[in-house]
Short mmCIF file of C-alpha atoms in Angstrom, two decimals:
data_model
loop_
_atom_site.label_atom_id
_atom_site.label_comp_id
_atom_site.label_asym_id
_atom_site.label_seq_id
_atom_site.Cartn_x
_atom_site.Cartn_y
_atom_site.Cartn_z
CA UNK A 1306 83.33 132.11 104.52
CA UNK A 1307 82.43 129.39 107.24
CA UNK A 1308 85.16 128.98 109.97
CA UNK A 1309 86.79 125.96 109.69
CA UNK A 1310 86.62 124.13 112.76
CA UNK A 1311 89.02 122.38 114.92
CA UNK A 1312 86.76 120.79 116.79
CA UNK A 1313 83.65 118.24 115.93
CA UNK A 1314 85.14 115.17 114.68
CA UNK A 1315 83.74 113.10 117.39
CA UNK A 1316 80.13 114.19 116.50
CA UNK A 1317 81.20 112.49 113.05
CA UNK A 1318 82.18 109.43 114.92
CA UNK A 1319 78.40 109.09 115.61
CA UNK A 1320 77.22 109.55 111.99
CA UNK A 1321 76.20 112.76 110.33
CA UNK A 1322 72.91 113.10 108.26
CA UNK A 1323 73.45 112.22 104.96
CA UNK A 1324 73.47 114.76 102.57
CA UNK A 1325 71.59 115.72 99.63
CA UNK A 1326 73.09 116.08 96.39
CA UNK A 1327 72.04 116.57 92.66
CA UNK A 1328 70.15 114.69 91.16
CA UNK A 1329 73.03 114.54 88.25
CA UNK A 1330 75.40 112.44 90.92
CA UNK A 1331 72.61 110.88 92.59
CA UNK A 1332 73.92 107.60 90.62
CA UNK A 1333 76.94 107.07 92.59
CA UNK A 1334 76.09 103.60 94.98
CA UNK A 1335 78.44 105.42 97.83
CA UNK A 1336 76.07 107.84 98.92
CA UNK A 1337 76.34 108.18 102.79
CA UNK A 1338 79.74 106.66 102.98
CA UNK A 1339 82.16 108.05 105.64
CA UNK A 1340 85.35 108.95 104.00
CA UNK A 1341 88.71 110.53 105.94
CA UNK A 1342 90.47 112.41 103.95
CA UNK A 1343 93.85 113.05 105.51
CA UNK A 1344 95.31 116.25 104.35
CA UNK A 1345 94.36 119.74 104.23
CA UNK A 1346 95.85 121.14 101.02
CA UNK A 1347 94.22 121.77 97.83
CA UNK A 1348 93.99 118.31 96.94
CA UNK A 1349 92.67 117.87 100.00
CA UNK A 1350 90.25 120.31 100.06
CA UNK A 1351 88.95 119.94 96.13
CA UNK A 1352 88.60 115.75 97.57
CA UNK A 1353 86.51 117.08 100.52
CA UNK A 1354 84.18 118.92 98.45
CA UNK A 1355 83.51 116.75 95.85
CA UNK A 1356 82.95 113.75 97.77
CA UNK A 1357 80.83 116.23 99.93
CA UNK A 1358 79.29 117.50 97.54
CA UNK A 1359 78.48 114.18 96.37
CA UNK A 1360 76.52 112.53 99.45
CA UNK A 1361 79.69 111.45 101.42
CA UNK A 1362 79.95 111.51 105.43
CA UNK A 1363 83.57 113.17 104.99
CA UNK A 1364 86.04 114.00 107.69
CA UNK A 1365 89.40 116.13 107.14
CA UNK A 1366 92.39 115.30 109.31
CA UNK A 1367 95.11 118.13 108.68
CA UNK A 1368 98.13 117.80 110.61
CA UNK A 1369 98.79 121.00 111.30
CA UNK A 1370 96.33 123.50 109.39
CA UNK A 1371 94.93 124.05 105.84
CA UNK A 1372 97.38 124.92 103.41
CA UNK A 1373 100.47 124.53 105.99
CA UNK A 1374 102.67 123.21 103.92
CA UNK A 1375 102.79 122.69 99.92
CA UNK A 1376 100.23 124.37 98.70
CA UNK A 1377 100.34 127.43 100.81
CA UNK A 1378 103.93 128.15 99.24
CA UNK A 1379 102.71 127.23 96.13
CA UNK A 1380 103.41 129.77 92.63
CA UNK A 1381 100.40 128.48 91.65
CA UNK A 1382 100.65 128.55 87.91
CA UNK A 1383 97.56 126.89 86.46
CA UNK A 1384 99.18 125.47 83.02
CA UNK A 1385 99.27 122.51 80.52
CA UNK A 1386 101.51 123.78 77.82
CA UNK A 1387 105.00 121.89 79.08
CA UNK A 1388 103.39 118.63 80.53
CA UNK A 1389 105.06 115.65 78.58
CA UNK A 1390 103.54 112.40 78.76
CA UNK A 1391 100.62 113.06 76.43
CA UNK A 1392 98.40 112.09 79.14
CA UNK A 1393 99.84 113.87 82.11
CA UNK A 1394 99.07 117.08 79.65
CA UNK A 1395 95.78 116.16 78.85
CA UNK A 1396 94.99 115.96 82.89
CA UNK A 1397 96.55 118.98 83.68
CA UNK A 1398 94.18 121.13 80.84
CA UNK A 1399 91.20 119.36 82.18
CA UNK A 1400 92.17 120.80 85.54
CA UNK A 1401 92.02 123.91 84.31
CA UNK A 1402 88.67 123.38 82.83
CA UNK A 1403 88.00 122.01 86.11
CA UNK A 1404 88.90 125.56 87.53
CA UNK A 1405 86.50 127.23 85.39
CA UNK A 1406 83.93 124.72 86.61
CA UNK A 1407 84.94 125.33 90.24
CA UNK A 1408 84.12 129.04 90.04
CA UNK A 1409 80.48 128.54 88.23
CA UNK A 1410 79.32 126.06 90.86
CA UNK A 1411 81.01 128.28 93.81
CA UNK A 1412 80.23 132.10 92.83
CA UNK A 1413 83.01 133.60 91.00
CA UNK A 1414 83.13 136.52 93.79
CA UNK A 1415 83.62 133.94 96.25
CA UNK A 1416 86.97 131.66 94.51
CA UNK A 1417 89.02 134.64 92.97
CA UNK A 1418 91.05 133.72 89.92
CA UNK A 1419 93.28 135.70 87.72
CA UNK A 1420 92.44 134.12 83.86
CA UNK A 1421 94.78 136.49 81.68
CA UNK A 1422 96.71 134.32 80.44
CA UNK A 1423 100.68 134.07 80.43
CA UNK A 1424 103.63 135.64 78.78
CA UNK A 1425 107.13 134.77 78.52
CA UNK A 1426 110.40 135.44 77.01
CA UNK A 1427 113.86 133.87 76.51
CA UNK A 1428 117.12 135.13 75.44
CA UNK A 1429 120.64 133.15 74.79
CA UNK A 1430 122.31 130.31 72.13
CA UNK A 1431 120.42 127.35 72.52
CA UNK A 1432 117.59 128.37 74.53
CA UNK A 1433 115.69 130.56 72.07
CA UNK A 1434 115.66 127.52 69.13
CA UNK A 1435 114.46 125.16 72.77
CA UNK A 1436 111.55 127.48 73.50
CA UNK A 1437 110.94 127.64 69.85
CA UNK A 1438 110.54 123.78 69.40
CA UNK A 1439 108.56 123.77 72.62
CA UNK A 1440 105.95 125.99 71.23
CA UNK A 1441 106.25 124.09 68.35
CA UNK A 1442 105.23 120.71 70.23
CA UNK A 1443 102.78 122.56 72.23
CA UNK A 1444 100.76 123.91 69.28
CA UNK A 1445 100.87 120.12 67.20
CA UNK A 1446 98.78 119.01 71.08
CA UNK A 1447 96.55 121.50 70.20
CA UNK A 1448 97.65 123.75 73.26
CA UNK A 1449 97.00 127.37 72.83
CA UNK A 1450 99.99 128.58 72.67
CA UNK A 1451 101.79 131.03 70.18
CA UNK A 1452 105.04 133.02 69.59
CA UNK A 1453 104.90 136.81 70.04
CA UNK A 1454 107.27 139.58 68.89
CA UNK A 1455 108.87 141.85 71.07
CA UNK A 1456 105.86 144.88 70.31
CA UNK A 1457 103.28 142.36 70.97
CA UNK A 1458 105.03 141.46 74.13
CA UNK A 1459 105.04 145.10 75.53
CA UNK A 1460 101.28 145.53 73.91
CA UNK A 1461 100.63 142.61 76.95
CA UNK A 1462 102.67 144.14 79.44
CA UNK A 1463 102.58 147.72 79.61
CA UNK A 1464 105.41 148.90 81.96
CA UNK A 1465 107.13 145.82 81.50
CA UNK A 1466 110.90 146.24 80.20
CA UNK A 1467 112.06 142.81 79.60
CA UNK A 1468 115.39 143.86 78.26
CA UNK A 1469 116.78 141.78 75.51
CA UNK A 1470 113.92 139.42 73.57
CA UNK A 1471 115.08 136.61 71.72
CA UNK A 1472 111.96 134.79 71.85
CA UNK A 1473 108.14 135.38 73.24
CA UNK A 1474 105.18 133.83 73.85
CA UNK A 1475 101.58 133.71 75.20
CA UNK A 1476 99.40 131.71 76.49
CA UNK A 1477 95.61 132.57 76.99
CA UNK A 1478 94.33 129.76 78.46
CA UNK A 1479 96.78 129.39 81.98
CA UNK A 1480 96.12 131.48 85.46
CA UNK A 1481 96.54 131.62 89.23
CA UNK A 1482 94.99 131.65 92.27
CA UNK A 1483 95.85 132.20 96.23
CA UNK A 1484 96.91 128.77 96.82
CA UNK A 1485 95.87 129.55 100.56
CA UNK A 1486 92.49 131.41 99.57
CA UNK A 1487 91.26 128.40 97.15
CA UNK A 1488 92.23 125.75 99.67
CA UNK A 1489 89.87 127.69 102.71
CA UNK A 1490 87.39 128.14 100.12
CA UNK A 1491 86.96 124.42 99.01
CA UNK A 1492 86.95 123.44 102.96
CA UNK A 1493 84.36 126.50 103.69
CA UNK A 1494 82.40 124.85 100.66
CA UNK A 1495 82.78 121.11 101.56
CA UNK A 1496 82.13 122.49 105.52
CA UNK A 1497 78.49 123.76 104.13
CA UNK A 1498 78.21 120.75 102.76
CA UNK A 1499 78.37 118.81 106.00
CA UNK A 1500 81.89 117.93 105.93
CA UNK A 1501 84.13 118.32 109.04
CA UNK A 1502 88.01 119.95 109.29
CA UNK A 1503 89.79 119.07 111.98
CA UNK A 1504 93.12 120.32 112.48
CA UNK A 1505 95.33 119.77 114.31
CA UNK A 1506 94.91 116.25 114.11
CA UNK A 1507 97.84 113.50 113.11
CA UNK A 1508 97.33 109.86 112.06
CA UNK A 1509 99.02 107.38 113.88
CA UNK A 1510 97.53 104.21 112.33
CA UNK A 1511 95.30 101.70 110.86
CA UNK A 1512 93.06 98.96 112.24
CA UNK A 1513 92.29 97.05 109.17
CA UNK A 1514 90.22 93.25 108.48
CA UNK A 1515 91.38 90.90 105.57
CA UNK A 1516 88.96 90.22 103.06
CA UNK A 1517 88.40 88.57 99.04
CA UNK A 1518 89.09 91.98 98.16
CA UNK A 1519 91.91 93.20 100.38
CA UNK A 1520 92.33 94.50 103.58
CA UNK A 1521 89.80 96.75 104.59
CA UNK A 1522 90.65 99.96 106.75
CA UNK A 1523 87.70 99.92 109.40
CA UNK A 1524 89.43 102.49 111.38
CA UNK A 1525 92.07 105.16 111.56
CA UNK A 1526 94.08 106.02 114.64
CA UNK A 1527 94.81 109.63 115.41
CA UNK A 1528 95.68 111.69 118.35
CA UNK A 1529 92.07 112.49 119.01
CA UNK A 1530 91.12 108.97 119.04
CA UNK A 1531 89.70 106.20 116.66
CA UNK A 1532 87.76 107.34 113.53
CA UNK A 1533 85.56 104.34 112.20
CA UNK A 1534 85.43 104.75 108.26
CA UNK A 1535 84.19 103.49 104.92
CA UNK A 1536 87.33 104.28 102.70
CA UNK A 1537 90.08 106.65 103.51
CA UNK A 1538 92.22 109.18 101.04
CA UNK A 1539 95.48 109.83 101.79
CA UNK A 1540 96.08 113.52 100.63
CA UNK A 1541 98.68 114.07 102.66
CA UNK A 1542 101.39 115.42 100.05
CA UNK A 1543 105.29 114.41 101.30
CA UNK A 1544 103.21 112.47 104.57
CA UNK A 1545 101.62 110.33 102.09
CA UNK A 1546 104.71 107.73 101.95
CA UNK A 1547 104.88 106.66 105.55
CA UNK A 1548 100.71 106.98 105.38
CA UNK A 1549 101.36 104.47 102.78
CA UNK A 1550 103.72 102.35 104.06
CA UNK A 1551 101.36 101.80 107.35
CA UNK A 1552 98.83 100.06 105.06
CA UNK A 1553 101.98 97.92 103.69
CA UNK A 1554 101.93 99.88 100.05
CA UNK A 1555 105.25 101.63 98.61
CA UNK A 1556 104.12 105.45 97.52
CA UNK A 1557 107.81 106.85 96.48
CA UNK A 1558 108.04 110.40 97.01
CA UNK A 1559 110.67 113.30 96.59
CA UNK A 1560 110.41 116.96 97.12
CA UNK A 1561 111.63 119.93 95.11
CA UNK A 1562 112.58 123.09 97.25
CA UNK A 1563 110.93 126.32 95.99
CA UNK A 1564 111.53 129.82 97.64
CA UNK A 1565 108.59 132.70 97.22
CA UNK A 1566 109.16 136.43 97.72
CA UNK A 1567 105.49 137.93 98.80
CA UNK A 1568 105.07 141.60 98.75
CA UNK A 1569 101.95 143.79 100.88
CA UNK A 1570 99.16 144.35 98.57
CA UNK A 1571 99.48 147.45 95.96
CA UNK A 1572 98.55 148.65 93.00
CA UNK A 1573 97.38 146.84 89.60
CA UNK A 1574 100.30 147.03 87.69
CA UNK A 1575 100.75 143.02 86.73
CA UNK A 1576 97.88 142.13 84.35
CA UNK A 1577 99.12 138.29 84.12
CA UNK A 1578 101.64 136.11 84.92
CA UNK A 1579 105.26 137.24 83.37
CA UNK A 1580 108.18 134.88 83.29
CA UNK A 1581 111.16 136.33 82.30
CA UNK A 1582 114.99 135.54 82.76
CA UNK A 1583 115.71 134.45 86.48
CA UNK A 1584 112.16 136.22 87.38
CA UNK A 1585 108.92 134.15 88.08
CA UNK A 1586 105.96 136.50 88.45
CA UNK A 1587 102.72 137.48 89.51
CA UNK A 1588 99.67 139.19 90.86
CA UNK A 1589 96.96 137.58 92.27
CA UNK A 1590 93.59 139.22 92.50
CA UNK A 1591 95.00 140.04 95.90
CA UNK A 1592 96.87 143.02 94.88
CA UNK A 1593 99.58 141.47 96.26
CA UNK A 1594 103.14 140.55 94.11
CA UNK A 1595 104.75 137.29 93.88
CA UNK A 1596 108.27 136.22 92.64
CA UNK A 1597 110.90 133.16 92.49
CA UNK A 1598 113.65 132.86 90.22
CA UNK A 1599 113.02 129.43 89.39
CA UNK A 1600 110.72 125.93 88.94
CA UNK A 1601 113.58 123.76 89.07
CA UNK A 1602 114.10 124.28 92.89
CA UNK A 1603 116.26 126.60 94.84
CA UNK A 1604 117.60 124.00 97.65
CA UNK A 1605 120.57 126.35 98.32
CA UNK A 1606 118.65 129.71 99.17
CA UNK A 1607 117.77 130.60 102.87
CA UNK A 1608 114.23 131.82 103.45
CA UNK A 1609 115.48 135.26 105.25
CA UNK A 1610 114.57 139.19 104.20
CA UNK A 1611 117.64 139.35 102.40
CA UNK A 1612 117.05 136.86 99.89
CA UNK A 1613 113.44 137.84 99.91
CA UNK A 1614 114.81 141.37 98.93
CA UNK A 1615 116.97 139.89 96.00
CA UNK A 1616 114.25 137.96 94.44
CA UNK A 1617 112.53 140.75 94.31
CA UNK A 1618 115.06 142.97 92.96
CA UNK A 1619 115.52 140.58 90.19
CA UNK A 1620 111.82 141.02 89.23
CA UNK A 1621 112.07 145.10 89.59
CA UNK A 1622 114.67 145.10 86.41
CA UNK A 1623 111.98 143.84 84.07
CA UNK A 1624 108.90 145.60 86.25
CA UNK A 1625 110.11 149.40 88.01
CA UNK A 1626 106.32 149.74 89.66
CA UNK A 1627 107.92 146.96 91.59
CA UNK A 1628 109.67 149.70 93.62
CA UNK A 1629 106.60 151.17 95.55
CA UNK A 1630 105.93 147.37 96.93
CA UNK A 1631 107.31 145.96 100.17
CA UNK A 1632 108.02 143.01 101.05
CA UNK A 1633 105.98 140.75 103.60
CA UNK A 1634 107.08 137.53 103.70
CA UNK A 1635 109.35 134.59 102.17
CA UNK A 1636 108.27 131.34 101.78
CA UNK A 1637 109.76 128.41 101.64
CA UNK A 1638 107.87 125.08 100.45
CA UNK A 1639 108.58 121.97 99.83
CA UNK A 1640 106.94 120.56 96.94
CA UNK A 1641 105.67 117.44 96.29
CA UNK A 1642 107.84 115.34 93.32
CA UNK A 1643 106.96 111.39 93.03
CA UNK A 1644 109.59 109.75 91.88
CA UNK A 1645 108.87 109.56 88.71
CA UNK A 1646 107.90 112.79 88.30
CA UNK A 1647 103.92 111.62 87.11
CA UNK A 1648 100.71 111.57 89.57
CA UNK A 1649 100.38 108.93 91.78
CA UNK A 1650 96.43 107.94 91.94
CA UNK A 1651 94.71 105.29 92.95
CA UNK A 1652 93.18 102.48 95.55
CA UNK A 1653 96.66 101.24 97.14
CA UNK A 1654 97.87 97.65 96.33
CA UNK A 1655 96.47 95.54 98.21
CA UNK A 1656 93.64 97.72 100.04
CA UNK A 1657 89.79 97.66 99.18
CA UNK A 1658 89.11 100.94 100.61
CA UNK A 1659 92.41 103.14 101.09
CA UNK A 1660 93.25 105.78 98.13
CA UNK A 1661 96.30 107.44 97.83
CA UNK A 1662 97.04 110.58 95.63
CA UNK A 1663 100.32 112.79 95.03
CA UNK A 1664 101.59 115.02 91.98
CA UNK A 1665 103.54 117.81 91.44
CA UNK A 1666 101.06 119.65 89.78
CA UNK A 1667 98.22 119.73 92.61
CA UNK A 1668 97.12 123.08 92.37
CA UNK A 1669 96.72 122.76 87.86
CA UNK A 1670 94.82 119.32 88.53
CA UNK A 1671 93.01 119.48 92.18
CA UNK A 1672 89.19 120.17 90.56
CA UNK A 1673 89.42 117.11 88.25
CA UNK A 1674 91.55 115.51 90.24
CA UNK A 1675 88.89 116.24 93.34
CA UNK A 1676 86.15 114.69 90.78
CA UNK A 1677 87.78 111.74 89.65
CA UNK A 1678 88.63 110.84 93.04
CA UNK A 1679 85.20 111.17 94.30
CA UNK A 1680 83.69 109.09 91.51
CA UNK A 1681 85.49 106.09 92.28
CA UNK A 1682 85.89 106.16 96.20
CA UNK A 1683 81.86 106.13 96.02
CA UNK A 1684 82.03 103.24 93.75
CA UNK A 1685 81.50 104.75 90.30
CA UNK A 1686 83.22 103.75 87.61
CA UNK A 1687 87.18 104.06 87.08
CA UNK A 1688 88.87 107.22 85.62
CA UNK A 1689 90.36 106.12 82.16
CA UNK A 1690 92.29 109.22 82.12
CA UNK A 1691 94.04 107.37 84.94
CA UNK A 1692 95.21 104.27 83.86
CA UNK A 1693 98.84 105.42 83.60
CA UNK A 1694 98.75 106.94 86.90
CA UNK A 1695 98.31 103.99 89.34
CA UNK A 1696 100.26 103.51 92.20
CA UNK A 1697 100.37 100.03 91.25
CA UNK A 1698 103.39 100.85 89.00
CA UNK A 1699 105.69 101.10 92.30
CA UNK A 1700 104.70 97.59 93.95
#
């Protein structure tokens, strides 16, 4: 993997070669365009690349360092099946198609995935007849999705002893990835590629020029100095509403507290991802076991060893290998949540050349996502699969 550097974005200030790219993109009018990219996630990073990847003079600004914050305590479940609005599930199953793609243009030895699908079970009044009308919905999207019994549950899982089974199911089609691994990859990638990651590096402003079209960001302040641009991406996760609100655009953002329990690497005994009753959990290609009790966010639990210790105790009832694995760290992240609850994408209100994006679900979406964005920064045509997205829905 390339290092990613903290130093060089000056030599960018004085215009990079222009890179080749296929001759599939070679379309795009914005070849050669210098693009910052502030934020050094996995939105971020899968923006970098692509744009990269795609002919762009492209400059990372990470505040702090790549995957620091969000995506770094990320679960990172790669699914569709529970998206509601129609089209906010249709993005998130192209994003995992998108992962797929990721690993044939990359070297599948090089971005690690775990694609063996996911189980899960439910128990009590009123939530088995839920999960059953979720499947239900699920499988009339075409999702693949079905209902297991108990046998075919432990036929999955072998070791697993979930306890009490009202209700099963599997999906084939959903995964996970190091959230941290992917992100260094995409930047080692985009890096090759010509790109530049500077960290750490905060922006501190905007010198922009009025035009027909908008204003027009010609620079961007930081605490290394003036960066002179083409367009800008704000990728900043949480950061991305003051960002924002510098260029005069309103980008509302929450965030949803989720604590991880992280164990030292051991042996295979998690084939895929298992969510059971009050037990979130995996195995990434690491060797290494992950666990929370919950998606909905855990704003009350301290990130200490003790807690750390519970979580994982929880997840030992329904997996006893569990008990040869010690723990290494607890996490806790704070995840990005617009506020209302859909991806935010899009040139901002008002700008010709400043993008914003945000969404919960950055790690399921960041290759099409990456894409998309790339496409129309460099002046291609605009995403229809994001015409409910816009951040124009907030002005």
């Amino acid at each position: 993997m390339i290092p990613l550097s903290r130093r060089g974005l000056f030599p960018f200030l004085a215009g990079a070669a222009t890179l080749a790219h296929s001759a599939v993109r070679a379309a795009l009018p914005g070849k050669g365009k210098r693009v910052a990219v502030v934020g050094g996630g996995i939105l971020g990073a899968s923006i970098a690349y692509h744009l990269a990847r795609d002919g762009a003079e492209v400059a990372v600004l990470e505040k702090t360092k790549p995957a620091a914050e969000a995506t770094g305590n990320s679960f990172a479940w790669l699914n569709a099946g529970g998206k509601r609005s129609r089209p906010y599930h249709t993005l998130s199953l192209l994003g995992i198609m998108g992962w797929h793609r990721l690993q044939t243009e990359i070297g599948h030895e090089t971005l690690l995935m775990q694609w063996n699908g996911c189980v899960q079970w439910r128990m009590g009044e009123g939530t088995v007849e839920r999960t059953a009308e979720s499947i239900a919905a699920q499988q009339a999207w075409g999702y693949p999705v079905q209902e297991i019994s108990p046998e075919q549950l432990l036929a999955l899982m072998p070791g697993l002893t979930p306890g009490e089974v009202g209700i099963a199911s599997f999906s084939g089609v959903e995964g996970t990835v190091n959230p941290r691994v992917a992100t260094h990859v995409l930047l080692a990638e985009a890096q090759r590629l010509g790109a530049v990651v500077e960290f750490p590096v905060s922006v501190t402003g905007f010198e922009t020029t009025s035009g027909s079209g908008g204003g027009t960001v010609r620079f961007v302040r930081t605490s290394q100095g003036a960066l002179e641009v083409d367009a800008v991406v704000l990728a900043a996760g949480l950061g991305n509403t003051a960002l924002s609100a510098m260029l005069g655009a309103n980008v509302p953002i929450d965030s949803s507290v989720g604590l991880l329990a992280h164990t030292e690497p051991g042996a295979n005994i998690l084939p895929r991802l298992a969510f059971g009753p009050g037990a979130n959990m995996k195995q990434p290609p690491d060797g290494s076991f992950v666990t929370g009790a919950s998606f909905a966010g855990t704003p009350d639990m301290v990130a200490d060893r003790a807690t750390g210790e519970m979580l994982l105790a929880g997840a030992r009832q329904y997996v006893p290998a569990l008990a040869d694995f010690k723990l290494d760290e607890v996490t806790l992240g704070h995840r990005v949540l617009p506020a209302d609850a859909f991806p935010i994408v899009g040139h901002l209100p008002g700008s010709a050349n400043a993008y914003v994006v945000a969404m919960h679900s950055g790690m399921t979406m960041a290759p099409l996502i990456g894409e998309l964005v790339a496409t129309e920064v460099l002046g291609g045509p605009k995403a229809d699969l994001l015409a409910t997205f816009r951040p124009e829905r907030f002005a």
